[in-house]
Tab-separated table of C-alpha atoms in Angstrom:
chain	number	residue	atom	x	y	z
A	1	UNK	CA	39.381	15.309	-25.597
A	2	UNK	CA	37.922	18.582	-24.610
A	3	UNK	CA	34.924	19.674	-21.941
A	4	UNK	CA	32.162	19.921	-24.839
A	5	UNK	CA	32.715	16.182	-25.686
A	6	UNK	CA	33.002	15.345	-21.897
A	7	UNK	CA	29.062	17.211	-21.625
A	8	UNK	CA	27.919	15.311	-24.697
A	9	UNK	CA	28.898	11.855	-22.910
A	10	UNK	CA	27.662	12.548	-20.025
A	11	UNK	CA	24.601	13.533	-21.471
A	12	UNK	CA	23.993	10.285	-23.445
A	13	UNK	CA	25.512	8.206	-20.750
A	14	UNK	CA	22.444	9.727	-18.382
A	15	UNK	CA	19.826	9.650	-21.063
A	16	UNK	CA	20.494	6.463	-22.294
A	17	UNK	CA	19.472	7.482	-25.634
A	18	UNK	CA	20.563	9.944	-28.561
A	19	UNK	CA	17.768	11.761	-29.667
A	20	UNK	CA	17.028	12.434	-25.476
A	21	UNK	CA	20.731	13.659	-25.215
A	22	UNK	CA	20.601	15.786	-28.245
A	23	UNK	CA	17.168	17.366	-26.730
A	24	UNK	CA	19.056	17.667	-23.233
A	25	UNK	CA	22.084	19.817	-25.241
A	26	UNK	CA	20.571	21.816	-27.702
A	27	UNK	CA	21.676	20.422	-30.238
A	28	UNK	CA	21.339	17.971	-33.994
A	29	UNK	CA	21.798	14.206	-33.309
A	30	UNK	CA	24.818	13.851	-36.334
A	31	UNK	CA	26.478	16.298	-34.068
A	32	UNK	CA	26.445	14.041	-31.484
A	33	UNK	CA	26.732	11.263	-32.866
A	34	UNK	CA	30.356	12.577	-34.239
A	35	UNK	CA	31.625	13.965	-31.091
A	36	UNK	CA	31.119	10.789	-29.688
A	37	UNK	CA	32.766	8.479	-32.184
A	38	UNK	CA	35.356	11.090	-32.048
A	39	UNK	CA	35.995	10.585	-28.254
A	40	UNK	CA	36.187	6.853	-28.325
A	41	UNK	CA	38.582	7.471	-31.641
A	42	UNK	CA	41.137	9.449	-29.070
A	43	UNK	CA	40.592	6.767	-26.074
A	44	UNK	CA	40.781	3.946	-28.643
A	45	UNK	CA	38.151	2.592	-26.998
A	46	UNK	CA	34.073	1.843	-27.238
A	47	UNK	CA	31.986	4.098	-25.014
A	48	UNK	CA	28.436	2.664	-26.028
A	49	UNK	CA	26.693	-0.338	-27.559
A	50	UNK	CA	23.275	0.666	-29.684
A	51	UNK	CA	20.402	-2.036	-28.129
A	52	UNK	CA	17.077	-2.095	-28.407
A	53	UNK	CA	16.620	0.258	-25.539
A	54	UNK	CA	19.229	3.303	-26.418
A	55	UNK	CA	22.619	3.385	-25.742
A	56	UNK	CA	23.996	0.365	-23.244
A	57	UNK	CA	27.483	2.281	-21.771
A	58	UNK	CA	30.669	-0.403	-22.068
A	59	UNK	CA	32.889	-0.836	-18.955
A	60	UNK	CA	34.668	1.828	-20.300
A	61	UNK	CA	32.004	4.553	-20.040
A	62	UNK	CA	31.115	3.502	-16.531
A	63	UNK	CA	34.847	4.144	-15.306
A	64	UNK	CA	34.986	7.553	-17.446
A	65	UNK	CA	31.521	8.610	-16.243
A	66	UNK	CA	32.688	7.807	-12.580
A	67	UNK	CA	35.948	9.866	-12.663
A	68	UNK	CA	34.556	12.648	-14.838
A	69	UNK	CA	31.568	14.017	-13.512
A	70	UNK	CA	33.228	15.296	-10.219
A	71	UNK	CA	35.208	17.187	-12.359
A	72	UNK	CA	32.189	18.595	-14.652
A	73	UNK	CA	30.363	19.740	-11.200
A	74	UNK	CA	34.046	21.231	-9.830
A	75	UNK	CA	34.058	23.152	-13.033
A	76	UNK	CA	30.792	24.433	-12.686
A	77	UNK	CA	30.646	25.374	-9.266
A	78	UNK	CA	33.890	27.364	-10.137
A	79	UNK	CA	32.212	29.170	-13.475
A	80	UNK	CA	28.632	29.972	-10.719
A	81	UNK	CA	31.090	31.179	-7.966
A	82	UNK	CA	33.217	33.392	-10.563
A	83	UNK	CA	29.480	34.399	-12.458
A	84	UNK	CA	27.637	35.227	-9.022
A	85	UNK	CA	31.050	37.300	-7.704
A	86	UNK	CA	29.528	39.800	-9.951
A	87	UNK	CA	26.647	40.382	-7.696
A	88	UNK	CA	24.023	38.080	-9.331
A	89	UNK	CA	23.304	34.741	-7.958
A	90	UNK	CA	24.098	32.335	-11.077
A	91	UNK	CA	24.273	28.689	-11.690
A	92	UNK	CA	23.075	25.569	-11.466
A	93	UNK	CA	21.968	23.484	-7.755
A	94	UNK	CA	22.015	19.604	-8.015
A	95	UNK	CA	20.693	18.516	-4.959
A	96	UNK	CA	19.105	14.947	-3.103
A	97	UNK	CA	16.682	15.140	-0.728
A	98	UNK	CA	14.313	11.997	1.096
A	99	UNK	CA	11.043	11.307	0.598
A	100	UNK	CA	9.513	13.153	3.672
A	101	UNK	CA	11.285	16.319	2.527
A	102	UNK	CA	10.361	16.141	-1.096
A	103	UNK	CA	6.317	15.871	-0.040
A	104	UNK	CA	6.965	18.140	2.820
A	105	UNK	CA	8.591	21.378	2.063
A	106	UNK	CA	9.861	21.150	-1.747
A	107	UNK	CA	7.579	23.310	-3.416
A	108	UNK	CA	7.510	25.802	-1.470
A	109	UNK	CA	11.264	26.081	-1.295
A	110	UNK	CA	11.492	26.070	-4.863
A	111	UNK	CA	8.993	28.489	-5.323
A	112	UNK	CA	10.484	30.777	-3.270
A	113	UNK	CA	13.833	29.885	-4.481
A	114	UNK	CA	13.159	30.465	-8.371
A	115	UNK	CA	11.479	34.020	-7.425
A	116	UNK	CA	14.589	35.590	-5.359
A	117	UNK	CA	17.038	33.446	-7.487
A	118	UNK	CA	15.649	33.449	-11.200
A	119	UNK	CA	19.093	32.993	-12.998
A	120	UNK	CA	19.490	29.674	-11.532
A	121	UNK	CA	18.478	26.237	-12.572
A	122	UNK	CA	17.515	23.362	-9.729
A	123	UNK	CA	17.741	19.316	-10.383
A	124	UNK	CA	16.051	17.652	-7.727
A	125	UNK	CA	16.293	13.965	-6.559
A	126	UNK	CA	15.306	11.565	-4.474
A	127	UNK	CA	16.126	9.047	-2.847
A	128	UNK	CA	16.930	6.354	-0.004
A	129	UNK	CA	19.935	8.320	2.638
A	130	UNK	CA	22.456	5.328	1.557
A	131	UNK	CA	22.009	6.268	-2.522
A	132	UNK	CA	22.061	10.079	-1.816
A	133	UNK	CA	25.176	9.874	0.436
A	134	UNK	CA	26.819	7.765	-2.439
A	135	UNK	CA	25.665	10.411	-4.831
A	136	UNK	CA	27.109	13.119	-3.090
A	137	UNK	CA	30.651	11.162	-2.430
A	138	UNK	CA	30.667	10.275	-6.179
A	139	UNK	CA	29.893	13.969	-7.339
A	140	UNK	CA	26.758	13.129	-9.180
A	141	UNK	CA	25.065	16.081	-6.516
A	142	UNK	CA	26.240	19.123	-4.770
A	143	UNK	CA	24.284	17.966	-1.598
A	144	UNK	CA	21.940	15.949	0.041
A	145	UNK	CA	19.111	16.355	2.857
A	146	UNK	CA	19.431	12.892	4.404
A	147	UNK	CA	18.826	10.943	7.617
A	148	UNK	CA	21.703	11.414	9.840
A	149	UNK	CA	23.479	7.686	8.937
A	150	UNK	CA	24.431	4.888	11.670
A	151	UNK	CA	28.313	4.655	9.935
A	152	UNK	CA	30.865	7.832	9.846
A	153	UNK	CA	31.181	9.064	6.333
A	154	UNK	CA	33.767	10.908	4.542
A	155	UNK	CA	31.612	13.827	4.395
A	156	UNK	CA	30.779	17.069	5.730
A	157	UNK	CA	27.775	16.784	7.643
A	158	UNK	CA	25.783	19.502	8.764
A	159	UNK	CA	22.161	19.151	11.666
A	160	UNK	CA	19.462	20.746	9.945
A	161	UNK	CA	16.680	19.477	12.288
A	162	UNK	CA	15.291	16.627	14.536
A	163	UNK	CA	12.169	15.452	12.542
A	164	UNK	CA	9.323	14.293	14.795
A	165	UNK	CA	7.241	11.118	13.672
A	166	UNK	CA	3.766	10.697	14.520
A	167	UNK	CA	0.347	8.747	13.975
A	168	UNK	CA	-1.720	10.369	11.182
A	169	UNK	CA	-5.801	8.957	10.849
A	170	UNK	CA	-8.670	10.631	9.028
A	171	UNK	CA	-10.223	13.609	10.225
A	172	UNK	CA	-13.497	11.353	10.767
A	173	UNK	CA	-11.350	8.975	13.002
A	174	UNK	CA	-9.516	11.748	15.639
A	175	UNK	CA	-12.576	12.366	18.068
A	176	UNK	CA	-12.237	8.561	19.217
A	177	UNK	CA	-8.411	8.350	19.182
A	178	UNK	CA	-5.951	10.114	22.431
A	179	UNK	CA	-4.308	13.346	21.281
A	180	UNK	CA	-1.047	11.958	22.865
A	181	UNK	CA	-0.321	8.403	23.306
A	182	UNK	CA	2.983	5.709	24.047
A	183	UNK	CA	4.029	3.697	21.136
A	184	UNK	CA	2.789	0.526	23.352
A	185	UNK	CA	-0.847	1.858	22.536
A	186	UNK	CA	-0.501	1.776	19.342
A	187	UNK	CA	-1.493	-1.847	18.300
A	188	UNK	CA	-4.184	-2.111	21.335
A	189	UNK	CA	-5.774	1.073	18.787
A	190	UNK	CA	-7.671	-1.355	16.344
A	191	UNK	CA	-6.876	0.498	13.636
A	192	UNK	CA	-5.095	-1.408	10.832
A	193	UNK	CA	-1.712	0.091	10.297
A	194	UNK	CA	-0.244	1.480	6.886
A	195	UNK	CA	3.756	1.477	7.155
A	196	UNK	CA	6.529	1.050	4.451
A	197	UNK	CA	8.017	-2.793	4.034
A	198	UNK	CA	10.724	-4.360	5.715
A	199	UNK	CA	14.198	-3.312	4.915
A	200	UNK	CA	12.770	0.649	4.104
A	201	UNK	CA	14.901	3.121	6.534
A	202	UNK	CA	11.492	4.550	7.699
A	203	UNK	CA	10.008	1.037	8.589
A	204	UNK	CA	13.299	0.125	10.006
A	205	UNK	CA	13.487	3.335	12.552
A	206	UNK	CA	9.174	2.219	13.419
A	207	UNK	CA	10.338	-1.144	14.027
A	208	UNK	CA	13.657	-0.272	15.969
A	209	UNK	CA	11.206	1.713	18.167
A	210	UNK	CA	9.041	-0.725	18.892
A	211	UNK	CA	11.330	-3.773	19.537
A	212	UNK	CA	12.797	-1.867	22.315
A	213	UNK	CA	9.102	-1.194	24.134
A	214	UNK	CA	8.819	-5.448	23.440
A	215	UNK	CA	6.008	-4.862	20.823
A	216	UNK	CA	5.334	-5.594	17.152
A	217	UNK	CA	4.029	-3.249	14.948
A	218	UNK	CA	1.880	-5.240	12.145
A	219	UNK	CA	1.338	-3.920	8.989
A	220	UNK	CA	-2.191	-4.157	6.792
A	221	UNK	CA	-1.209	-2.325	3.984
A	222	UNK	CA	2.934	-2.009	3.160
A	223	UNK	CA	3.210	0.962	0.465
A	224	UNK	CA	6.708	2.104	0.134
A	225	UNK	CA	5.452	5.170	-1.649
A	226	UNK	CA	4.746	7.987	0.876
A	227	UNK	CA	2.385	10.136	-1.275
A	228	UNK	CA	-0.130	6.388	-1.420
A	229	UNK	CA	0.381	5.634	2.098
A	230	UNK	CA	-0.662	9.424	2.692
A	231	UNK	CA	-3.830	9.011	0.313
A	232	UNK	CA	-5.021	5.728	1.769
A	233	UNK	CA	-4.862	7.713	4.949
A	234	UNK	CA	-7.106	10.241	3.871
A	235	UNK	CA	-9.751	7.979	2.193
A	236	UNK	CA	-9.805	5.127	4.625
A	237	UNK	CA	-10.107	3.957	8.254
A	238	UNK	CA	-6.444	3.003	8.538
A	239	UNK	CA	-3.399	5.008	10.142
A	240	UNK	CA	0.269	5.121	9.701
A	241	UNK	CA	3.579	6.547	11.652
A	242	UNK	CA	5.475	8.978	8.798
A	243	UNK	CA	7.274	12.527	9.646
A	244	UNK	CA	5.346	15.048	10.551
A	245	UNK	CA	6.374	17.469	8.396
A	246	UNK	CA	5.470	15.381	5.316
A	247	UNK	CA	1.712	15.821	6.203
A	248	UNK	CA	1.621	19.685	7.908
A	249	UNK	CA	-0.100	20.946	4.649
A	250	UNK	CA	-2.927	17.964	5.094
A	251	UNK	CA	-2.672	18.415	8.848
A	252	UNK	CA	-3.573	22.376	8.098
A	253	UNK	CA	-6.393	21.860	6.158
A	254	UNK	CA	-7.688	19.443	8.489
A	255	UNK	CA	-8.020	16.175	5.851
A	256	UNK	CA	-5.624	14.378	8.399
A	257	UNK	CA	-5.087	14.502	12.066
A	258	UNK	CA	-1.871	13.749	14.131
A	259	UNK	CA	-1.601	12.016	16.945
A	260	UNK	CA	1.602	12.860	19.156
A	261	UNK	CA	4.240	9.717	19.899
A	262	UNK	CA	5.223	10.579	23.142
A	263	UNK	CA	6.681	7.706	25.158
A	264	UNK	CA	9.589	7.111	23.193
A	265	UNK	CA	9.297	10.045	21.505
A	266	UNK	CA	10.119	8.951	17.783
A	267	UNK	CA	12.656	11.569	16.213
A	268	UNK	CA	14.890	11.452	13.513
A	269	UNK	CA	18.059	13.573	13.013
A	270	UNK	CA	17.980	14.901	9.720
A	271	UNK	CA	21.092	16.522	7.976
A	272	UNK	CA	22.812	18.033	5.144
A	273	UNK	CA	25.676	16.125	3.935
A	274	UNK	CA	28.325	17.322	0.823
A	275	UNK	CA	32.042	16.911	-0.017
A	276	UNK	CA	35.024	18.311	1.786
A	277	UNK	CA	36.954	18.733	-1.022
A	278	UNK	CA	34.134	20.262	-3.254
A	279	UNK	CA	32.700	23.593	-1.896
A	280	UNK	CA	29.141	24.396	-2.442
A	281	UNK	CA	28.346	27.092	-4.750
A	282	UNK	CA	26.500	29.974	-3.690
A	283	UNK	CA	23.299	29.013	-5.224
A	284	UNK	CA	23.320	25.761	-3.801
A	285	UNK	CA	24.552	27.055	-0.321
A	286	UNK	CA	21.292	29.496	-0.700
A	287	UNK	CA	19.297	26.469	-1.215
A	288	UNK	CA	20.109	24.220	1.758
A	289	UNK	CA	19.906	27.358	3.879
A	290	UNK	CA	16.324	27.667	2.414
A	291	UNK	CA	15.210	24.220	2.944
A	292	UNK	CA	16.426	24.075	6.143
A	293	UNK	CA	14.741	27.068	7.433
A	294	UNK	CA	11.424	25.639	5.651
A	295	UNK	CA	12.222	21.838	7.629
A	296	UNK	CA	12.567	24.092	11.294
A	297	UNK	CA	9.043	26.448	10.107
A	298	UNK	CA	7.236	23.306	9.968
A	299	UNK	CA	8.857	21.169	13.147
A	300	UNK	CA	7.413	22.140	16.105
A	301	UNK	CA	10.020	22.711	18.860
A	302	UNK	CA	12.756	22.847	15.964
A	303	UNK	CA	15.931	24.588	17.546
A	304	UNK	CA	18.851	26.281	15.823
A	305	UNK	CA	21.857	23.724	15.292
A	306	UNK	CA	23.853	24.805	17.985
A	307	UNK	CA	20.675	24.470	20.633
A	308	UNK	CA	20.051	21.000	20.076
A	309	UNK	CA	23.553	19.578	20.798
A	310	UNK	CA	23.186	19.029	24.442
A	311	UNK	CA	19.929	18.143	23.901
A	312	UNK	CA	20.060	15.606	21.144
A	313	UNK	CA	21.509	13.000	23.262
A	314	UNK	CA	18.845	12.318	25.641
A	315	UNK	CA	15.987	12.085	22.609
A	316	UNK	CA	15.678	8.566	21.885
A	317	UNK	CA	16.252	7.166	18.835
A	318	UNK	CA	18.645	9.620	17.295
A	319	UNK	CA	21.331	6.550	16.607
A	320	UNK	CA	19.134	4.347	15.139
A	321	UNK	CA	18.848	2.950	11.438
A	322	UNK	CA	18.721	5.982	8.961
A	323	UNK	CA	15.177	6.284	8.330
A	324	UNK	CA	13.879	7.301	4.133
């Protein structure tokens, strides 16, 4: 067994197919094919089963997959950290982020990113906090931008910022609604509501909210996709709760208008969490410091970590269900 064959199983094991795998590595399918039956010829054992919809991985892959791809990333963040001593920022970032932070502040980070940093490559994904925090523990990515979680993990984790959450409407719709209102108001509003479905981390931290001020929130429309429930916003008399900073770029050009929560105030701890025991390249410590600095641009009131300590306490809401 060497590391090529180790890439090539990975590859197929994540692309579930051959020809998408051979794409993926550059290289002829019969190639692949070989190095493949060649590995489970040394582990005297069957990797894959061919089924109508690619490659179906045996018990056996899943274990291999799970115990090698830590050691794939270790071995790459050790070639990036040895490339970029020279003085050139190499390698590759694999990094998770939530939904409000993929709509919110994602392309501009990566735009940014790819112009200072052009010799390295970025594979984003998304997710709910609970998958990306498994991700990260598992080594399938470098990082994660996450809701701070309810349980400890075995994890570093590092405050990037306290996300505020407010009630966006339709430009058309803010001259009859309060600037600022309490959470209480929300249902005596009229307006129907647009919120995620039960069991979502973001619905969840609404709903957490609002049991503790004795109201229910009811929704009209549940959309667990952000980008719709954003849309819907914009095209129809309806409002929803999301994070601010998911909407600033709609807020600036004045297709949405927010409505400040401020009695609770409804705020969200959001953090970067990745392994103890598998330091961050420099590429992908560049890009967390990037995004974060993009997250606090767009936060109003956002604070440096070490500000918001004492402060973080008396915020409601800040140990309540992780929020997606």
């Amino acid at each position: 067994m060497d590391l090529r064959q180790i890439h090539y199983f990975i590859a197929l094991y994540e692309e579930g197919t051959v020809t998408r795998a051979a794409h993926r590595l550059n290289i002829v399918q019969p190639a692949l094919s070989m190095q493949i039956g060649r590995l489970e010829d040394h582990l005297s054992q069957k990797l894959f089963e061919r089924g109508k919809q690619g490659m179906v991985p045996t018990a056996a892959a899943r274990q291999m997959y799970r115990l090698f791809v830590p050691i794939v990333r270790d071995f790459s963040n050790a070639e990036a950290q040895m490339l970029s001593s020279e003085g050139e920022i190499r390698g590759h970032v694999k990094i998770g982020l939530i939904a409000s932070i993929t709509e919110g502040v994602l392309v501009e980070t990566l735009s940014d990113f790819s112009n200072k940093y052009p010799e390295v490559d970025v594979t984003v994904s998304d997710g709910y906090t609970s998958t990306l925090t498994d991700w990260v523990t598992a080594g399938r990515l470098d990082a994660a931008i996450v809701n701070k979680p309810r349980r400890p993990l075995a994890l570093d984790v590092e405050h990037i910022v306290d996300e505020e959450m407010v009630l966006i409407t339709g430009a058309g719709l803010a001259a009859s609604l309060p600037q600022n209102l309490a959470l209480r108001q929300v249902p005596a509003l009229g307006l129907p509501l647009v919120l995620p479905s039960r069991g979502h981390g973001l619905r969840s931290n609404i709903d957490s909210f609002a049991e503790n001020e004795n109201i229910e929130l009811t929704a009209k429309f549940e959309i667990d996709s952000l980008i719709a429930a954003i849309n819907l916003v914009e095209r129809c008399p309806v409002a929803s709760i999301v994070p601010r900073v998911a909407v600033h770029r709609q807020l600036a050009s004045g297709s949405l208008r927010a409505h400040a929560i401020v009695s609770p105030r409804l705020v969200r701890r959001v953090v970067s969490v990745s392994h103890p025991r598998r330091p961050l390249n420099p590429a992908t410590k560049l890009f967390v410091s990037m995004l974060a600095a993009n997250l606090r641009l767009r936060t109003p009131g956002a604070q440096a970590e070490g500000e918001t300590q004492g402060a973080a306490q008396e915020v409601s809401g800040l140990d309540r269900p992780e929020a997606d």
